[in-house]
PDB file of C-alpha atoms in Angstrom:
ATOM      1  CA  MET R  52       5.942 126.405 -42.434  1.00  0.00           C
ATOM      2  CA  ASP R  53       7.361 123.627 -41.527  1.00  0.00           C
ATOM      3  CA  PHE R  54       6.365 120.961 -39.022  1.00  0.00           C
ATOM      4  CA  VAL R  55       7.738 118.272 -38.064  1.00  0.00           C
ATOM      5  CA  TYR R  56       5.743 114.812 -35.881  1.00  0.00           C
ATOM      6  CA  ARG R  57       7.614 112.929 -32.990  1.00  0.00           C
ATOM      7  CA  ARG R  58       5.563 109.401 -32.270  1.00  0.00           C
ATOM      8  CA  SER R  59       5.429 109.885 -28.112  1.00  0.00           C
ATOM      9  CA  TYR R  60       4.916 106.647 -26.376  1.00  0.00           C
ATOM     10  CA  ARG R  61       2.326 106.874 -24.235  1.00  0.00           C
ATOM     11  CA  GLY R  62       1.983 103.594 -21.724  1.00  0.00           C
ATOM     12  CA  ARG R  63       3.141 101.742 -18.681  1.00  0.00           C
ATOM     13  CA  VAL R  64       7.223 100.647 -17.778  1.00  0.00           C
ATOM     14  CA  ARG R  65       7.197  97.342 -19.530  1.00  0.00           C
ATOM     15  CA  ALA R  66      10.350  95.669 -18.471  1.00  0.00           C
ATOM     16  CA  VAL R  67      12.629  96.054 -16.097  1.00  0.00           C
ATOM     17  CA  ILE R  68      16.575  95.210 -16.307  1.00  0.00           C
ATOM     18  CA  PHE R  69      18.595  94.382 -13.849  1.00  0.00           C
ATOM     19  CA  ASP R  70      22.551  94.664 -12.711  1.00  0.00           C
ATOM     20  CA  LEU R  71      23.714  91.509 -10.836  1.00  0.00           C
ATOM     21  CA  ALA R  72      26.123  92.004  -8.188  1.00  0.00           C
ATOM     22  CA  GLY R  73      25.338  94.558  -5.139  1.00  0.00           C
ATOM     23  CA  THR R  74      21.963  95.595  -7.749  1.00  0.00           C
ATOM     24  CA  THR R  75      20.479  91.812  -7.335  1.00  0.00           C
ATOM     25  CA  VAL R  76      22.878  89.301  -6.082  1.00  0.00           C
ATOM     26  CA  ASP R  77      26.011  89.697  -4.007  1.00  0.00           C
ATOM     27  CA  PHE R  78      25.713  92.312  -1.203  1.00  0.00           C
ATOM     28  CA  GLY R  79      27.775  95.792  -1.851  1.00  0.00           C
ATOM     29  CA  CYS R  80      29.712  94.258  -4.956  1.00  0.00           C
ATOM     30  CA  ARG R  81      32.235  92.263  -2.893  1.00  0.00           C
ATOM     31  CA  ALA R  82      32.479  89.540  -5.629  1.00  0.00           C
ATOM     32  CA  PRO R  83      34.311  90.995  -8.129  1.00  0.00           C
ATOM     33  CA  VAL R  84      37.036  92.763  -5.213  1.00  0.00           C
ATOM     34  CA  GLU R  85      38.019  90.003  -3.869  1.00  0.00           C
ATOM     35  CA  ALA R  86      37.882  87.927  -7.413  1.00  0.00           C
ATOM     36  CA  LEU R  87      40.879  90.355  -8.981  1.00  0.00           C
ATOM     37  CA  ILE R  88      42.616  91.496  -5.742  1.00  0.00           C
ATOM     38  CA  GLU R  89      43.260  87.323  -5.200  1.00  0.00           C
ATOM     39  CA  LEU R  90      44.454  87.602  -8.839  1.00  0.00           C
ATOM     40  CA  PHE R  91      46.926  90.437  -8.360  1.00  0.00           C
ATOM     41  CA  GLN R  92      48.565  89.008  -5.298  1.00  0.00           C
ATOM     42  CA  ARG R  93      49.036  86.196  -6.542  1.00  0.00           C
ATOM     43  CA  HIS R  94      51.251  88.203  -8.775  1.00  0.00           C
ATOM     44  CA  GLY R  95      52.405  89.886  -5.727  1.00  0.00           C
ATOM     45  CA  ILE R  96      50.952  93.372  -5.823  1.00  0.00           C
ATOM     46  CA  GLU R  97      48.761  95.032  -4.036  1.00  0.00           C
ATOM     47  CA  VAL R  98      45.653  96.585  -5.641  1.00  0.00           C
ATOM     48  CA  PRO R  99      43.486  99.199  -3.122  1.00  0.00           C
ATOM     49  CA  VAL R 100      40.052  97.976  -3.187  1.00  0.00           C
ATOM     50  CA  GLU R 101      39.419 101.888  -4.360  1.00  0.00           C
ATOM     51  CA  ASP R 102      41.146 101.539  -7.389  1.00  0.00           C
ATOM     52  CA  VAL R 103      39.317  98.067  -7.782  1.00  0.00           C
ATOM     53  CA  ARG R 104      35.649  99.807  -7.612  1.00  0.00           C
ATOM     54  CA  GLN R 105      36.352 102.995  -9.690  1.00  0.00           C
ATOM     55  CA  ALA R 106      35.654 101.088 -13.401  1.00  0.00           C
ATOM     56  CA  MET R 107      32.906  98.634 -11.835  1.00  0.00           C
ATOM     57  CA  GLY R 108      30.223  97.725 -14.059  1.00  0.00           C
ATOM     58  CA  ILE R 109      31.725  96.872 -16.974  1.00  0.00           C
ATOM     59  CA  HIS R 110      33.159  93.447 -18.687  1.00  0.00           C
ATOM     60  CA  LYS R 111      35.425  92.279 -16.585  1.00  0.00           C
ATOM     61  CA  LYS R 112      38.580  92.366 -19.373  1.00  0.00           C
ATOM     62  CA  ASP R 113      38.109  95.750 -20.029  1.00  0.00           C
ATOM     63  CA  HIS R 114      38.386  95.785 -15.618  1.00  0.00           C
ATOM     64  CA  LEU R 115      41.478  93.796 -15.861  1.00  0.00           C
ATOM     65  CA  ARG R 116      42.312  95.871 -18.425  1.00  0.00           C
ATOM     66  CA  ALA R 117      41.925  99.501 -16.768  1.00  0.00           C
ATOM     67  CA  ILE R 118      43.559  98.355 -13.066  1.00  0.00           C
ATOM     68  CA  LEU R 119      46.687  97.525 -14.617  1.00  0.00           C
ATOM     69  CA  GLN R 120      47.052 100.362 -16.341  1.00  0.00           C
ATOM     70  CA  SER R 121      45.967 102.423 -13.224  1.00  0.00           C
ATOM     71  CA  ARG R 122      49.125 104.215 -11.616  1.00  0.00           C
ATOM     72  CA  VAL R 123      49.270 102.150  -8.807  1.00  0.00           C
ATOM     73  CA  VAL R 124      49.247  99.009 -10.163  1.00  0.00           C
ATOM     74  CA  ALA R 125      51.128  99.625 -13.665  1.00  0.00           C
ATOM     75  CA  GLY R 126      54.578 100.921 -11.352  1.00  0.00           C
ATOM     76  CA  GLN R 127      54.248  97.497  -9.371  1.00  0.00           C
ATOM     77  CA  TRP R 128      53.955  95.761 -12.330  1.00  0.00           C
ATOM     78  CA  ARG R 129      56.564  97.871 -13.370  1.00  0.00           C
ATOM     79  CA  ALA R 130      59.046  97.184 -10.787  1.00  0.00           C
ATOM     80  CA  ALA R 131      57.972  93.139 -10.382  1.00  0.00           C
ATOM     81  CA  HIS R 132      58.713  92.729 -14.935  1.00  0.00           C
ATOM     82  CA  GLY R 133      60.753  95.152 -15.961  1.00  0.00           C
ATOM     83  CA  GLU R 134      58.455  96.321 -18.285  1.00  0.00           C
ATOM     84  CA  THR R 135      54.807  97.816 -18.735  1.00  0.00           C
ATOM     85  CA  PRO R 136      51.904  95.631 -18.552  1.00  0.00           C
ATOM     86  CA  ASP R 137      50.847  94.765 -22.673  1.00  0.00           C
ATOM     87  CA  GLU R 138      47.724  93.465 -23.955  1.00  0.00           C
ATOM     88  CA  ALA R 139      49.209  90.140 -23.582  1.00  0.00           C
ATOM     89  CA  ASP R 140      49.815  90.702 -20.491  1.00  0.00           C
ATOM     90  CA  THR R 141      46.290  90.800 -19.265  1.00  0.00           C
ATOM     91  CA  GLU R 142      44.706  87.853 -22.382  1.00  0.00           C
ATOM     92  CA  ARG R 143      47.099  85.940 -19.570  1.00  0.00           C
ATOM     93  CA  LEU R 144      45.478  86.719 -16.311  1.00  0.00           C
ATOM     94  CA  PHE R 145      42.203  87.336 -17.958  1.00  0.00           C
ATOM     95  CA  THR R 146      42.261  83.307 -18.244  1.00  0.00           C
ATOM     96  CA  GLU R 147      43.656  82.472 -15.021  1.00  0.00           C
ATOM     97  CA  PHE R 148      40.846  85.080 -13.344  1.00  0.00           C
ATOM     98  CA  ILE R 149      38.305  83.407 -14.830  1.00  0.00           C
ATOM     99  CA  PRO R 150      37.937  80.202 -12.468  1.00  0.00           C
ATOM    100  CA  ILE R 151      38.990  82.904  -9.220  1.00  0.00           C
ATOM    101  CA  GLN R 152      35.968  85.332 -10.373  1.00  0.00           C
ATOM    102  CA  THR R 153      33.359  82.137 -10.858  1.00  0.00           C
ATOM    103  CA  ALA R 154      34.009  80.348  -6.807  1.00  0.00           C
ATOM    104  CA  ALA R 155      33.752  84.114  -5.886  1.00  0.00           C
ATOM    105  CA  ILE R 156      30.186  84.575  -7.278  1.00  0.00           C
ATOM    106  CA  GLY R 157      29.596  81.190  -6.068  1.00  0.00           C
ATOM    107  CA  ARG R 158      30.443  82.964  -2.093  1.00  0.00           C
ATOM    108  CA  HIS R 159      28.384  85.719  -3.017  1.00  0.00           C
ATOM    109  CA  ALA R 160      25.361  83.678  -4.141  1.00  0.00           C
ATOM    110  CA  ASP R 161      23.402  84.947  -1.680  1.00  0.00           C
ATOM    111  CA  VAL R 162      19.821  87.644  -3.065  1.00  0.00           C
ATOM    112  CA  ILE R 163      19.896  91.403  -1.542  1.00  0.00           C
ATOM    113  CA  PRO R 164      16.660  91.549   0.949  1.00  0.00           C
ATOM    114  CA  GLY R 165      13.669  92.804  -1.795  1.00  0.00           C
ATOM    115  CA  VAL R 166      15.025  91.801  -4.095  1.00  0.00           C
ATOM    116  CA  SER R 167      12.388  89.040  -4.771  1.00  0.00           C
ATOM    117  CA  GLU R 168       8.842  90.430  -3.085  1.00  0.00           C
ATOM    118  CA  THR R 169       9.526  93.261  -5.517  1.00  0.00           C
ATOM    119  CA  ILE R 170      10.181  90.902  -9.056  1.00  0.00           C
ATOM    120  CA  ASN R 171       6.885  89.410  -7.767  1.00  0.00           C
ATOM    121  CA  GLN R 172       5.770  92.771  -7.074  1.00  0.00           C
ATOM    122  CA  LEU R 173       6.073  94.554 -11.094  1.00  0.00           C
ATOM    123  CA  ARG R 174       5.525  90.414 -12.210  1.00  0.00           C
ATOM    124  CA  LYS R 175       1.864  90.733 -11.269  1.00  0.00           C
ATOM    125  CA  ARG R 176       1.502  94.209 -13.090  1.00  0.00           C
ATOM    126  CA  GLY R 177       2.876  92.546 -16.121  1.00  0.00           C
ATOM    127  CA  ILE R 178       6.745  94.030 -16.589  1.00  0.00           C
ATOM    128  CA  ARG R 179       9.586  91.366 -17.827  1.00  0.00           C
ATOM    129  CA  ILE R 180      12.201  91.101 -16.575  1.00  0.00           C
ATOM    130  CA  GLY R 181      15.996  90.812 -17.445  1.00  0.00           C
ATOM    131  CA  ALA R 182      19.510  91.277 -16.313  1.00  0.00           C
ATOM    132  CA  THR R 183      22.743  92.688 -17.289  1.00  0.00           C
ATOM    133  CA  THR R 184      25.938  91.336 -15.851  1.00  0.00           C
ATOM    134  CA  GLY R 185      29.520  92.763 -16.364  1.00  0.00           C
ATOM    135  CA  TYR R 186      30.622  89.043 -15.501  1.00  0.00           C
ATOM    136  CA  SER R 187      31.225  86.546 -18.984  1.00  0.00           C
ATOM    137  CA  ARG R 188      28.804  83.203 -20.085  1.00  0.00           C
ATOM    138  CA  GLU R 189      31.482  81.347 -18.394  1.00  0.00           C
ATOM    139  CA  MET R 190      31.865  83.149 -15.051  1.00  0.00           C
ATOM    140  CA  VAL R 191      27.864  82.996 -14.410  1.00  0.00           C
ATOM    141  CA  LYS R 192      26.941  79.600 -16.079  1.00  0.00           C
ATOM    142  CA  GLY R 193      25.645  78.421 -12.264  1.00  0.00           C
ATOM    143  CA  LEU R 194      24.154  81.040 -10.236  1.00  0.00           C
ATOM    144  CA  LEU R 195      21.167  82.141 -11.178  1.00  0.00           C
ATOM    145  CA  ARG R 196      19.892  78.187 -10.511  1.00  0.00           C
ATOM    146  CA  ASP R 197      22.332  78.587  -7.452  1.00  0.00           C
ATOM    147  CA  VAL R 198      19.737  81.838  -6.711  1.00  0.00           C
ATOM    148  CA  ALA R 199      15.955  80.352  -8.718  1.00  0.00           C
ATOM    149  CA  ALA R 200      15.261  78.388  -4.834  1.00  0.00           C
ATOM    150  CA  SER R 201      15.035  82.552  -3.509  1.00  0.00           C
ATOM    151  CA  GLY R 202      12.861  83.797  -5.754  1.00  0.00           C
ATOM    152  CA  PHE R 203      14.765  85.339  -8.523  1.00  0.00           C
ATOM    153  CA  GLN R 204      14.417  84.205 -12.627  1.00  0.00           C
ATOM    154  CA  PRO R 205      14.905  87.259 -14.755  1.00  0.00           C
ATOM    155  CA  ASP R 206      13.504  86.033 -18.426  1.00  0.00           C
ATOM    156  CA  ASN R 207      16.678  86.501 -19.803  1.00  0.00           C
ATOM    157  CA  LEU R 208      20.752  87.025 -18.415  1.00  0.00           C
ATOM    158  CA  ILE R 209      23.080  89.077 -20.795  1.00  0.00           C
ATOM    159  CA  CYS R 210      26.242  88.506 -20.803  1.00  0.00           C
ATOM    160  CA  ALA R 211      29.252  90.805 -21.119  1.00  0.00           C
ATOM    161  CA  ASP R 212      31.140  88.086 -23.642  1.00  0.00           C
ATOM    162  CA  ASP R 213      27.452  87.866 -25.656  1.00  0.00           C
ATOM    163  CA  VAL R 214      27.597  91.283 -27.631  1.00  0.00           C
ATOM    164  CA  PRO R 215      30.228  93.401 -29.247  1.00  0.00           C
ATOM    165  CA  ALA R 216      31.065  95.062 -26.435  1.00  0.00           C
ATOM    166  CA  GLY R 217      29.732  95.757 -22.355  1.00  0.00           C
ATOM    167  CA  ARG R 218      28.741  98.562 -20.683  1.00  0.00           C
ATOM    168  CA  PRO R 219      29.040 101.938 -21.145  1.00  0.00           C
ATOM    169  CA  ALA R 220      27.666 100.438 -24.702  1.00  0.00           C
ATOM    170  CA  PRO R 221      23.724 100.289 -24.417  1.00  0.00           C
ATOM    171  CA  TRP R 222      24.305  96.201 -26.031  1.00  0.00           C
ATOM    172  CA  MET R 223      23.373  94.216 -22.912  1.00  0.00           C
ATOM    173  CA  ALA R 224      20.434  96.401 -22.943  1.00  0.00           C
ATOM    174  CA  VAL R 225      19.208  96.681 -26.157  1.00  0.00           C
ATOM    175  CA  THR R 226      19.718  92.409 -26.930  1.00  0.00           C
ATOM    176  CA  SER R 227      18.107  91.668 -23.402  1.00  0.00           C
ATOM    177  CA  ALA R 228      14.767  93.871 -24.438  1.00  0.00           C
ATOM    178  CA  MET R 229      15.305  92.209 -27.665  1.00  0.00           C
ATOM    179  CA  LYS R 230      14.822  89.252 -26.110  1.00  0.00           C
ATOM    180  CA  LEU R 231      11.925  90.142 -23.891  1.00  0.00           C
ATOM    181  CA  GLY R 232      10.095  91.351 -27.291  1.00  0.00           C
ATOM    182  CA  ILE R 233      10.255  94.734 -25.560  1.00  0.00           C
ATOM    183  CA  TYR R 234       9.474  98.062 -27.010  1.00  0.00           C
ATOM    184  CA  PRO R 235      10.073 101.498 -27.378  1.00  0.00           C
ATOM    185  CA  LEU R 236      13.211 100.762 -24.905  1.00  0.00           C
ATOM    186  CA  GLU R 237      11.456 104.040 -23.457  1.00  0.00           C
ATOM    187  CA  ALA R 238       9.139 101.753 -21.946  1.00  0.00           C
ATOM    188  CA  CYS R 239      11.975  99.718 -20.118  1.00  0.00           C
ATOM    189  CA  VAL R 240      13.940 100.662 -17.136  1.00  0.00           C
ATOM    190  CA  LYS R 241      17.589  99.665 -16.382  1.00  0.00           C
ATOM    191  CA  VAL R 242      18.537  98.980 -12.347  1.00  0.00           C
ATOM    192  CA  GLY R 243      22.018  99.211 -11.304  1.00  0.00           C
ATOM    193  CA  ASP R 244      24.602 100.198  -8.882  1.00  0.00           C
ATOM    194  CA  THR R 245      27.587 101.697 -10.831  1.00  0.00           C
ATOM    195  CA  VAL R 246      28.316 104.842 -13.756  1.00  0.00           C
ATOM    196  CA  ALA R 247      28.564 101.656 -16.098  1.00  0.00           C
ATOM    197  CA  ASP R 248      25.419 100.006 -15.482  1.00  0.00           C
ATOM    198  CA  ILE R 249      23.357 103.631 -15.690  1.00  0.00           C
ATOM    199  CA  GLU R 250      25.298 104.146 -19.370  1.00  0.00           C
ATOM    200  CA  GLU R 251      24.632 101.612 -20.298  1.00  0.00           C
ATOM    201  CA  GLY R 252      20.985 102.087 -19.440  1.00  0.00           C
ATOM    202  CA  LEU R 253      21.237 106.184 -20.786  1.00  0.00           C
ATOM    203  CA  ASN R 254      22.868 105.003 -24.236  1.00  0.00           C
ATOM    204  CA  ALA R 255      20.411 102.456 -24.865  1.00  0.00           C
ATOM    205  CA  GLY R 256      17.526 105.214 -24.530  1.00  0.00           C
ATOM    206  CA  MET R 257      16.006 104.181 -21.011  1.00  0.00           C
ATOM    207  CA  TRP R 258      15.122 105.080 -17.980  1.00  0.00           C
ATOM    208  CA  THR R 259      18.126 104.530 -15.445  1.00  0.00           C
ATOM    209  CA  VAL R 260      17.728 103.997 -11.893  1.00  0.00           C
ATOM    210  CA  GLY R 261      20.903 103.904  -9.377  1.00  0.00           C
ATOM    211  CA  ILE R 262      21.401 101.917  -6.166  1.00  0.00           C
ATOM    212  CA  THR R 263      23.000 103.326  -3.320  1.00  0.00           C
ATOM    213  CA  TRP R 264      22.766 101.105   0.257  1.00  0.00           C
ATOM    214  CA  ALA R 265      23.572  97.432  -1.238  1.00  0.00           C
ATOM    215  CA  GLY R 266      25.880  98.649  -3.909  1.00  0.00           C
ATOM    216  CA  ASN R 267      29.217  98.447  -5.429  1.00  0.00           C
ATOM    217  CA  GLU R 268      29.525 102.789  -3.521  1.00  0.00           C
ATOM    218  CA  VAL R 269      29.051 102.320  -0.485  1.00  0.00           C
ATOM    219  CA  GLY R 270      30.610  98.682  -0.884  1.00  0.00           C
ATOM    220  CA  LEU R 271      29.602  97.651   2.568  1.00  0.00           C
ATOM    221  CA  SER R 272      28.498  93.764   3.410  1.00  0.00           C
ATOM    222  CA  GLU R 273      24.520  93.639   5.080  1.00  0.00           C
ATOM    223  CA  GLN R 274      26.918  92.911   7.978  1.00  0.00           C
ATOM    224  CA  GLU R 275      28.862  95.937   8.041  1.00  0.00           C
ATOM    225  CA  CYS R 276      26.115  98.171   6.851  1.00  0.00           C
ATOM    226  CA  GLU R 277      24.074  97.291  10.303  1.00  0.00           C
ATOM    227  CA  SER R 278      27.636  98.001  12.748  1.00  0.00           C
ATOM    228  CA  LEU R 279      28.976 101.310  10.673  1.00  0.00           C
ATOM    229  CA  GLY R 280      27.075 104.304  12.780  1.00  0.00           C
ATOM    230  CA  PRO R 281      23.916 105.923  10.962  1.00  0.00           C
ATOM    231  CA  ASP R 282      26.276 108.940  10.147  1.00  0.00           C
ATOM    232  CA  GLU R 283      29.429 107.358   8.185  1.00  0.00           C
ATOM    233  CA  LEU R 284      26.380 105.412   6.327  1.00  0.00           C
ATOM    234  CA  THR R 285      24.695 108.189   5.684  1.00  0.00           C
ATOM    235  CA  ARG R 286      27.655 110.075   4.281  1.00  0.00           C
ATOM    236  CA  ARG R 287      28.514 106.991   1.965  1.00  0.00           C
ATOM    237  CA  VAL R 288      24.926 106.555   0.889  1.00  0.00           C
ATOM    238  CA  THR R 289      24.943 110.265   0.443  1.00  0.00           C
ATOM    239  CA  ARG R 290      28.677 109.900  -2.039  1.00  0.00           C
ATOM    240  CA  ALA R 291      27.032 107.060  -3.430  1.00  0.00           C
ATOM    241  CA  THR R 292      23.894 109.318  -4.537  1.00  0.00           C
ATOM    242  CA  ASP R 293      25.862 111.965  -5.918  1.00  0.00           C
ATOM    243  CA  ARG R 294      28.079 109.857  -7.859  1.00  0.00           C
ATOM    244  CA  LEU R 295      25.650 107.909  -9.324  1.00  0.00           C
ATOM    245  CA  GLY R 296      23.560 111.547 -10.381  1.00  0.00           C
ATOM    246  CA  ALA R 297      26.045 113.457 -11.428  1.00  0.00           C
ATOM    247  CA  ALA R 298      26.655 110.244 -14.076  1.00  0.00           C
ATOM    248  CA  GLY R 299      23.337 110.677 -15.543  1.00  0.00           C
ATOM    249  CA  ALA R 300      20.141 108.053 -13.297  1.00  0.00           C
ATOM    250  CA  HIS R 301      17.231 109.353 -13.382  1.00  0.00           C
ATOM    251  CA  PHE R 302      16.209 108.876  -9.604  1.00  0.00           C
ATOM    252  CA  VAL R 303      18.737 106.945  -7.238  1.00  0.00           C
ATOM    253  CA  ILE R 304      17.562 104.894  -3.921  1.00  0.00           C
ATOM    254  CA  GLU R 305      18.830 102.486  -1.504  1.00  0.00           C
ATOM    255  CA  SER R 306      17.887  99.288  -3.087  1.00  0.00           C
ATOM    256  CA  VAL R 307      15.464  97.217  -5.358  1.00  0.00           C
ATOM    257  CA  GLN R 308      12.880  97.444  -2.942  1.00  0.00           C
ATOM    258  CA  ASP R 309      12.615 100.474  -2.891  1.00  0.00           C
ATOM    259  CA  LEU R 310      11.392 100.402  -6.475  1.00  0.00           C
ATOM    260  CA  LEU R 311       8.074 100.820  -6.999  1.00  0.00           C
ATOM    261  CA  PRO R 312       7.030 103.698  -6.296  1.00  0.00           C
ATOM    262  CA  VAL R 313       9.895 105.061  -8.923  1.00  0.00           C
ATOM    263  CA  ILE R 314       8.156 102.825 -12.091  1.00  0.00           C
ATOM    264  CA  GLU R 315       5.205 104.815 -10.123  1.00  0.00           C
ATOM    265  CA  ALA R 316       6.695 108.037 -10.946  1.00  0.00           C
ATOM    266  CA  ILE R 317       7.878 106.846 -14.376  1.00  0.00           C
ATOM    267  CA  ASP R 318       4.747 105.929 -15.654  1.00  0.00           C
ATOM    268  CA  SER R 319       3.095 109.463 -14.619  1.00  0.00           C
ATOM    269  CA  ARG R 320       5.590 111.056 -16.562  1.00  0.00           C
ATOM    270  CA  MET R 321       5.346 108.813 -19.310  1.00  0.00           C
ATOM    271  CA  ALA R 322       2.095 109.968 -19.317  1.00  0.00           C
ATOM    272  CA  ALA R 323       2.921 113.425 -19.590  1.00  0.00           C
ATOM    273  CA  GLY R 324       4.769 112.821 -22.593  1.00  0.00           C
ATOM    274  CA  ALA R 325       8.033 112.971 -20.482  1.00  0.00           C
ATOM    275  CA  LYS R 326      10.575 110.961 -22.055  1.00  0.00           C
ATOM    276  CA  PRO R 327      14.106 109.593 -20.888  1.00  0.00           C
TER     277      PRO R 327
END
């Protein structure tokens, strides 16, 4: 009779790795939407907001490529240029896009309510804080300086161009954990507001938590959320919850300020032998 033995981590959460836009900063994930729409408008092309938000969370060059390949945009491009957009167009547009996106990030460098307080509580529990983003390093070079005064200072930030491939590949989350010195990866929690965030965490073997109210899937500013009727806001949050849950998120919450009970629930699950 053959037996296979498997080690099981029964400890607590040791690191939480956050996304940026729509999770910790930029309520509603507006900076990428504004920048991509502005880029294409400069070329006489109108991009539906839904098309921009569909692929949110991936490397911004991949995001740009996905929009160019969408039916609506590809059709407009062919009408304007007489040919289907190719990789050379992607590279040229991405170069033009970098300063547009950088400016938009600066306009939306607000820390989402509850983030700083939650991070302080996590650190009191000895939990390390990482961050990953679909932005390039050049785009965010001033962001952490701008938000530090509001209390958001992750121990590291891994950008999409720091690794061989961005989301949904696991490399940013894995690199963040490596730089934090944290293992096993099941002791880490990935928190984000997009399907790509959830896939990144799952592919890294981490617990995953989706964010709805402040994130891309609801896609509204804080003021818009407050002015929206309660039934419509509930409908949008429910839709976001369903989409992130369908992507495989272990937990879905409205915002980072709701995270601490989730960390406790994950601790309990791991103590009982559960894995992500």
